[in-house]
Amino acid sequence: DRPTSWGMPQVEYLAQAQKLADDGYVVVSYTSRGFWLSGGQIETAGAPDVADSSKVIDWALAHTPADPDRIGMAGISYGAGIGLLSAGFDKRVKAVVAMSGWADLIDAIYSGRTQHQQAAALLGGAGALTGRPSAELAEILKNFLGSRLDKEPEMIEWGRKRSPASYLDKINANGAAIMLGNAWGDTIFPPNQYAECYERLTGPKRLELRPGDHATAELTGLLGLPNDTWNNAHRWFDHYLKGAANGVDREQPVQLKSRSSNGYEGYPSWAAVGRKRIDLPLSGDRTIATNVDSGADAGVVLLTNALDQFLKTPPVVSVPLLPRSVAAVWQSEPYATERRVRGTVTLHTTLTSDKESGTAVAYLYDVGPLGVGQLVTNAPYTFHGKTPGTPFGVDLELFSTAYDVPAGHRLALVVDTVDPLYISHNPPGAKLTFSSPKDDPSRLSIPLRD
């Protein structure tokens, strides 16, 4: 059972479907509701989409020699989300491979209480071009991109109903074997929410994270070329649907590939990733003006991190030349040995604004001897309803990553207020001050592999 990705027709999986069919599987791919020639409207993984998945299983059992006790679901992006949801609502699903998908839709495109502008606009545009958005989806997108704070509870509830993380009790009770795969630089569904979902799964499970952007880690497999993600997907199904003793169940269940190297690292759990941590103290006060792009940006949706995947060219910036009036900067000393960043970098600071709302974007850079910084990770943060002039604590998770900082380089944290990927909520003339009180010092906590 293979529901298509957002905006894609059913020929999307043709190459992989043929490979599975050659290996004895009955494969049924279908165009998701509301797209292309499929009926209905785009419900964005709502209840009708989950019901469609079960109806496709019914059809396959009635019209093909498919085994009712050996049903699996695989999909990329939209198909991944529907597959995970189906694992909670159809007990016949025994194995799932969910690639470049989401577990928590709100945490994916509204992390840090900040609209991921390019991601939402891309999804909305692709839906309008290739399908028939429902009135509900059109309204949600209008309110989301229009920053309708009064509609925030309604939008969060809409996303909660479409998040597999909301139904983990059902997914765990049904016990399907679930393999999750994602890319470190996924600008539509960042990896943090997938890793958190993985930790809460109680059945057979596997998590694979690699360099790339949304669906780029699986792209060559769709073209019929060798691909690690699809190879392991086939192994997953062979073991949990066919009973093949191929060892996939005995491998370390968390498999990570660094953006800086070619090999894989195995871990017993996501919690075991980056257990060693070092702190970068964020001492002193920094006050910055808002609504001016400092030059520190996270790139362009889909394109930037795909280039990093294939060419190892992340976004760069000259850290010494960043204008300190609009960018707060802290740097470590040069490291004597390589630092292998693994997992989720966390930021704790104290923030004071002269307005009740605002947005800040944090960037972590690997800075070489000439001051050129390569982007390691980033994340946005938005606040509303704060008392102007009153300090408040901020705790922010940057997007999880695996990146090797060479010996002799340093790490730099840069914070500004504008990034094309995100919607900014800074009123005109607003200023943000970052401080480090003695009783609550600000710091950046960096997870490392030993």
XYZ file of C-alpha atoms in Angstrom, residues 10-448:
439
model
C 0.796 7.248 -8.648
C 3.700 6.672 -11.060
C 5.904 8.153 -8.320
C 6.755 4.722 -6.894
C 6.904 2.790 -10.161
C 10.595 1.815 -9.966
C 10.425 0.669 -6.335
C 7.055 -1.028 -6.846
C 8.582 -3.063 -9.667
C 11.503 -4.109 -7.470
C 9.153 -5.250 -4.708
C 6.896 -7.033 -7.182
C 9.911 -8.836 -8.631
C 10.621 -9.999 -5.088
C 7.146 -11.498 -4.692
C 5.187 -8.645 -3.129
C 1.751 -7.491 -4.236
C 2.128 -3.717 -4.587
C -0.740 -1.234 -4.868
C 0.096 2.443 -5.362
C -2.625 5.058 -5.435
C -2.910 8.803 -5.891
C -3.853 10.442 -2.617
C -7.313 11.963 -2.295
C -7.802 15.308 -4.021
C -4.749 15.165 -6.288
C -4.618 14.666 -10.048
C -7.332 12.206 -11.159
C -8.102 10.947 -7.652
C -11.534 11.833 -6.305
C -12.493 14.172 -3.492
C -10.584 17.160 -2.148
C -7.248 17.535 -0.380
C -7.939 16.747 3.278
C -4.291 16.933 4.418
C -4.095 13.489 6.023
C -7.468 13.868 7.648
C -9.864 11.067 8.536
C -10.948 10.543 4.883
C -7.322 9.902 3.870
C -6.884 7.286 6.587
C -10.159 5.675 5.527
C -8.926 5.638 1.910
C -5.858 3.693 2.986
C -8.015 1.004 4.599
C -10.255 0.851 1.510
C -7.201 0.270 -0.677
C -6.223 -2.633 1.597
C -9.779 -3.988 1.294
C -9.526 -3.771 -2.505
C -6.129 -5.468 -2.597
C -7.343 -8.350 -0.454
C -10.431 -8.765 -2.625
C -8.733 -8.543 -6.029
C -5.158 -9.800 -5.589
C -3.433 -12.735 -3.868
C -2.256 -10.398 -1.073
C -1.837 -12.006 2.372
C -4.073 -10.319 5.000
C -1.515 -11.130 7.703
C 1.409 -9.497 5.873
C 0.379 -5.966 4.979
C 2.903 -3.162 4.858
C 2.749 0.535 3.985
C 5.523 2.687 2.558
C 5.554 6.285 1.463
C 7.463 9.510 1.185
C 6.335 12.802 2.738
C 2.518 12.889 2.556
C 2.474 9.141 1.983
C 4.667 8.672 5.052
C 2.265 10.620 7.262
C -0.748 8.691 5.999
C 1.118 5.421 6.509
C 1.933 6.248 10.122
C -1.638 7.325 10.825
C -2.949 4.119 9.250
C -0.779 2.072 11.602
C -2.885 3.450 14.441
C -6.297 2.967 12.835
C -5.969 -0.283 10.854
C -4.742 -3.304 12.805
C -4.005 -5.144 9.569
C -0.941 -2.951 8.961
C 2.046 -4.948 10.207
C 4.981 -2.873 8.936
C 5.475 0.762 7.923
C 8.331 2.596 6.232
C 7.743 6.346 6.585
C 10.304 8.469 4.719
C 10.638 12.263 4.997
C 7.337 12.467 6.833
C 5.969 14.082 9.932
C 4.935 12.846 13.338
C 3.894 16.216 14.768
C 2.592 18.549 12.072
C 2.597 21.606 14.332
C 6.152 21.048 15.522
C 7.175 20.540 11.898
C 5.909 23.742 10.269
C 5.251 25.902 13.357
C 8.290 25.117 15.489
C 9.301 27.821 17.912
C 5.792 29.234 17.439
C 7.043 30.543 14.093
C 5.410 29.937 10.730
C 7.749 28.170 8.314
C 6.765 30.489 5.511
C 8.473 28.932 2.497
C 7.458 25.389 3.447
C 3.782 26.282 3.904
C 3.703 28.396 0.741
C 5.329 25.606 -1.268
C 2.813 23.022 -0.030
C -0.099 25.371 -0.643
C 1.072 26.234 -4.144
C 1.742 22.619 -5.107
C -1.679 21.609 -3.801
C -3.416 24.284 -5.845
C -1.504 23.316 -9.007
C -1.989 19.556 -8.793
C -5.204 19.098 -6.862
C -8.333 20.490 -5.283
C -7.702 21.926 -1.810
C -10.635 21.633 0.554
C -12.227 24.804 1.873
C -10.851 23.920 5.307
C -7.283 23.644 3.991
C -7.601 26.932 2.101
C -8.802 28.671 5.262
C -6.043 27.171 7.404
C -3.345 28.253 4.941
C -4.795 31.769 4.689
C -4.831 32.163 8.463
C -1.416 30.537 8.897
C 0.411 32.631 6.314
C -1.581 35.687 7.373
C -0.308 35.335 10.951
C -3.813 35.241 12.418
C -2.888 34.851 16.073
C -6.582 34.811 17.015
C -6.899 31.615 14.950
C -3.878 29.905 16.546
C -5.837 27.455 18.779
C -7.965 26.426 15.810
C -4.909 25.842 13.615
C -3.117 23.867 16.324
C -6.140 21.620 16.783
C -6.334 21.088 13.014
C -2.703 20.003 13.003
C -3.058 17.838 16.099
C -5.759 15.741 14.437
C -3.386 15.088 11.535
C -0.330 14.194 13.636
C 0.624 10.544 14.191
C 2.145 11.639 17.521
C -1.416 12.286 18.740
C -2.269 8.614 18.247
C 0.865 6.880 19.532
C -1.197 4.923 22.047
C -3.119 3.351 19.152
C 0.010 2.859 17.030
C 1.817 1.177 19.919
C -1.201 -0.968 20.785
C -1.398 -2.250 17.207
C 2.321 -3.043 17.270
C 3.349 -2.479 13.650
C 7.093 -2.535 12.944
C 7.935 1.062 12.046
C 10.961 2.409 10.208
C 11.369 6.197 10.102
C 13.742 7.954 7.721
C 14.461 11.646 7.357
C 17.121 14.158 6.339
C 19.018 16.462 8.688
C 18.166 19.508 6.591
C 14.502 18.786 5.874
C 13.040 22.292 5.522
C 9.442 21.026 5.469
C 9.493 18.378 8.207
C 12.638 18.929 10.355
C 14.028 15.803 12.042
C 13.457 16.702 15.705
C 9.793 15.750 15.739
C 10.543 12.415 13.997
C 13.242 11.516 16.527
C 10.955 12.351 19.439
C 8.232 10.141 17.950
C 10.728 7.309 17.491
C 11.621 7.378 21.190
C 7.952 6.977 22.136
C 7.322 3.973 19.886
C 7.270 0.683 21.791
C 7.137 -1.872 18.969
C 9.906 -2.892 16.548
C 11.419 0.343 15.261
C 14.276 1.920 13.347
C 15.364 5.535 12.778
C 17.610 6.617 9.916
C 18.826 10.210 9.514
C 21.000 11.362 6.619
C 22.196 14.540 4.882
C 19.744 16.234 2.537
C 16.476 18.127 2.383
C 12.867 17.056 2.053
C 12.649 13.736 0.153
C 16.102 14.183 -1.415
C 17.541 11.242 0.546
C 15.049 8.923 -1.210
C 15.095 10.617 -4.617
C 17.597 8.393 -6.430
C 15.618 5.337 -5.349
C 12.514 6.701 -7.061
C 14.580 6.789 -10.255
C 15.511 3.125 -9.822
C 19.102 3.897 -8.786
C 20.884 2.408 -5.744
C 19.665 4.085 -2.587
C 20.375 3.292 1.075
C 16.938 4.315 2.322
C 15.040 2.141 -0.135
C 17.443 -0.786 0.298
C 16.784 -0.763 4.034
C 13.047 -0.335 3.435
C 13.079 -3.560 1.419
C 15.070 -5.296 4.162
C 12.553 -4.035 6.739
C 9.639 -5.505 4.824
C 11.501 -8.747 4.076
C 12.059 -9.334 7.783
C 8.765 -8.154 9.261
C 6.444 -9.327 6.475
C 8.288 -12.344 5.064
C 10.179 -13.404 8.161
C 13.566 -13.240 6.403
C 16.547 -13.603 8.743
C 18.439 -10.704 7.190
C 19.706 -9.176 10.457
C 17.894 -5.862 10.200
C 16.358 -6.514 13.606
C 19.780 -7.098 15.200
C 21.423 -3.906 13.970
C 21.602 -0.784 16.098
C 18.126 0.703 15.569
C 19.297 4.311 15.204
C 21.479 4.823 12.125
C 22.989 8.246 11.484
C 25.096 9.567 8.622
C 27.087 12.722 9.262
C 26.868 15.616 6.834
C 30.679 15.642 6.824
C 31.458 11.971 6.161
C 30.159 8.961 4.259
C 29.843 6.231 6.883
C 26.972 5.331 9.198
C 27.003 5.343 12.984
C 24.770 3.065 15.031
C 23.177 3.895 18.374
C 20.882 1.883 20.663
C 18.425 4.806 20.977
C 17.973 8.455 20.089
C 18.637 9.332 23.720
C 22.093 7.776 23.345
C 22.999 10.222 20.560
C 25.185 13.073 21.767
C 25.153 12.104 25.456
C 28.421 13.985 25.937
C 27.740 17.723 25.877
C 29.847 20.862 26.018
C 28.607 24.369 26.754
C 29.352 27.568 24.907
C 28.810 30.331 27.491
C 26.801 33.273 26.170
C 28.186 35.966 28.456
C 27.532 39.678 28.297
C 24.600 41.646 26.929
C 23.752 41.945 23.244
C 21.111 44.376 21.941
C 20.051 44.174 18.305
C 17.640 46.079 16.091
C 14.991 44.033 14.316
C 13.576 43.666 10.807
C 16.997 43.869 9.107
C 18.544 40.745 7.598
C 22.107 40.497 8.916
C 23.174 38.149 6.144
C 22.915 35.061 8.337
C 20.232 32.936 6.640
C 19.300 29.251 6.520
C 18.866 29.172 2.752
C 16.020 28.224 0.442
C 13.462 25.471 0.978
C 14.465 22.183 -0.737
C 17.413 23.633 -2.660
C 19.976 24.652 -0.036
C 20.232 21.403 1.900
C 20.069 19.317 -1.269
C 23.225 21.132 -2.385
C 24.761 20.387 1.007
C 23.835 16.704 0.559
C 25.367 16.282 -2.889
C 28.130 18.908 -2.894
C 28.745 19.524 0.833
C 28.123 23.250 0.388
C 26.029 24.595 3.295
C 25.143 28.301 3.539
C 28.151 30.442 4.459
C 28.673 33.840 6.023
C 31.656 35.940 7.079
C 31.212 36.021 10.846
C 33.611 38.960 11.452
C 31.672 41.066 8.940
C 28.215 40.444 10.419
C 26.807 43.827 11.537
C 26.610 43.633 15.323
C 23.795 46.198 15.363
C 21.422 43.574 13.913
C 23.189 40.302 14.792
C 24.187 39.042 18.234
C 27.350 36.925 18.015
C 29.148 34.643 20.472
C 32.145 32.469 19.562
C 34.112 29.677 21.170
C 37.870 29.486 21.180
C 39.371 27.349 18.384
C 39.081 23.659 19.235
C 42.324 21.692 19.477
C 40.646 18.523 18.235
C 37.723 17.675 15.994
C 34.272 18.173 17.501
C 31.613 15.801 16.132
C 28.239 17.446 16.772
C 25.497 14.826 17.044
C 21.860 15.383 17.997
C 20.027 18.461 19.211
C 21.798 21.689 20.155
C 19.853 23.623 22.799
C 19.890 27.321 23.586
C 19.055 28.881 26.945
C 19.084 32.641 27.327
C 17.281 35.589 28.854
C 15.511 37.906 26.434
C 14.117 41.408 26.894
C 12.056 43.149 24.226
C 10.634 46.635 24.085
C 7.565 45.211 22.323
C 5.075 42.518 23.327
C 5.789 40.306 20.279
C 8.919 39.380 18.378
C 10.937 36.783 16.464
C 14.568 35.744 16.725
C 16.412 33.201 14.584
C 19.401 31.313 15.986
C 22.191 29.954 13.767
C 25.141 27.764 14.706
C 28.194 28.128 12.456
C 31.429 26.203 12.006
C 33.955 29.030 11.668
C 37.289 28.471 9.931
C 40.569 30.371 10.442
C 39.546 33.090 7.956
C 36.240 33.751 9.735
C 34.049 32.063 7.133
C 31.201 30.260 8.860
C 29.417 27.209 7.452
C 25.899 26.673 8.766
C 25.589 23.723 11.142
C 21.968 24.203 12.205
C 19.345 26.848 12.969
C 15.876 27.388 14.434
C 13.373 30.251 14.838
C 11.716 31.477 18.029
C 8.643 33.721 18.343
C 6.994 35.192 21.421
C 3.700 36.995 21.968
C 2.054 38.676 24.936
C 5.231 39.593 26.816
C 5.494 42.719 28.969
C 7.808 45.219 27.240
C 11.026 45.766 29.194
C 10.582 42.663 31.361
C 13.172 39.879 30.899
C 11.988 36.313 30.307
C 13.712 32.983 29.827
C 14.020 31.338 26.425
C 14.727 27.657 25.794
C 15.066 26.688 22.150
C 15.942 23.441 20.407
C 17.851 23.938 17.180
C 17.178 21.426 14.410
C 18.973 18.145 15.044
C 22.072 17.461 12.978
C 25.310 15.500 12.599
C 28.261 17.654 11.625
C 32.027 17.368 12.150
C 33.849 20.569 13.151
C 37.522 20.295 12.111
C 40.370 20.879 14.567
C 41.390 24.526 14.612
C 37.856 25.728 13.890
C 35.482 27.316 16.354
C 31.708 27.379 16.811
C 29.719 30.593 16.651
C 26.156 31.316 17.677
C 24.516 34.099 15.681
C 21.057 35.475 16.433
C 19.217 37.883 14.179
C 15.545 38.610 13.465
C 14.930 37.961 9.749
C 15.185 34.802 7.646
C 13.369 34.147 4.340
C 12.363 30.677 5.547
C 10.239 32.058 8.381
C 7.627 34.712 9.101
C 8.923 37.420 11.426
C 6.756 39.039 14.103
C 8.887 42.023 15.125
C 6.960 45.322 15.221
C 8.641 48.314 13.525
C 11.470 49.752 15.595
C 11.607 46.849 18.054
C 14.848 45.948 19.801
C 15.853 42.664 21.434
C 18.369 42.338 24.275
C 20.009 39.039 25.195
C 21.542 38.857 28.669
C 23.110 36.326 31.017
C 22.067 36.834 34.650
C 24.486 35.468 37.262
C 21.795 33.263 38.782
C 20.666 31.948 35.377
C 23.577 32.107 32.924
C 22.891 31.878 29.203
C 24.519 29.004 27.321
C 24.464 26.925 24.209
C 24.567 23.193 24.967
C 26.212 21.185 22.182
C 25.884 17.376 21.970
C 28.985 15.494 20.847
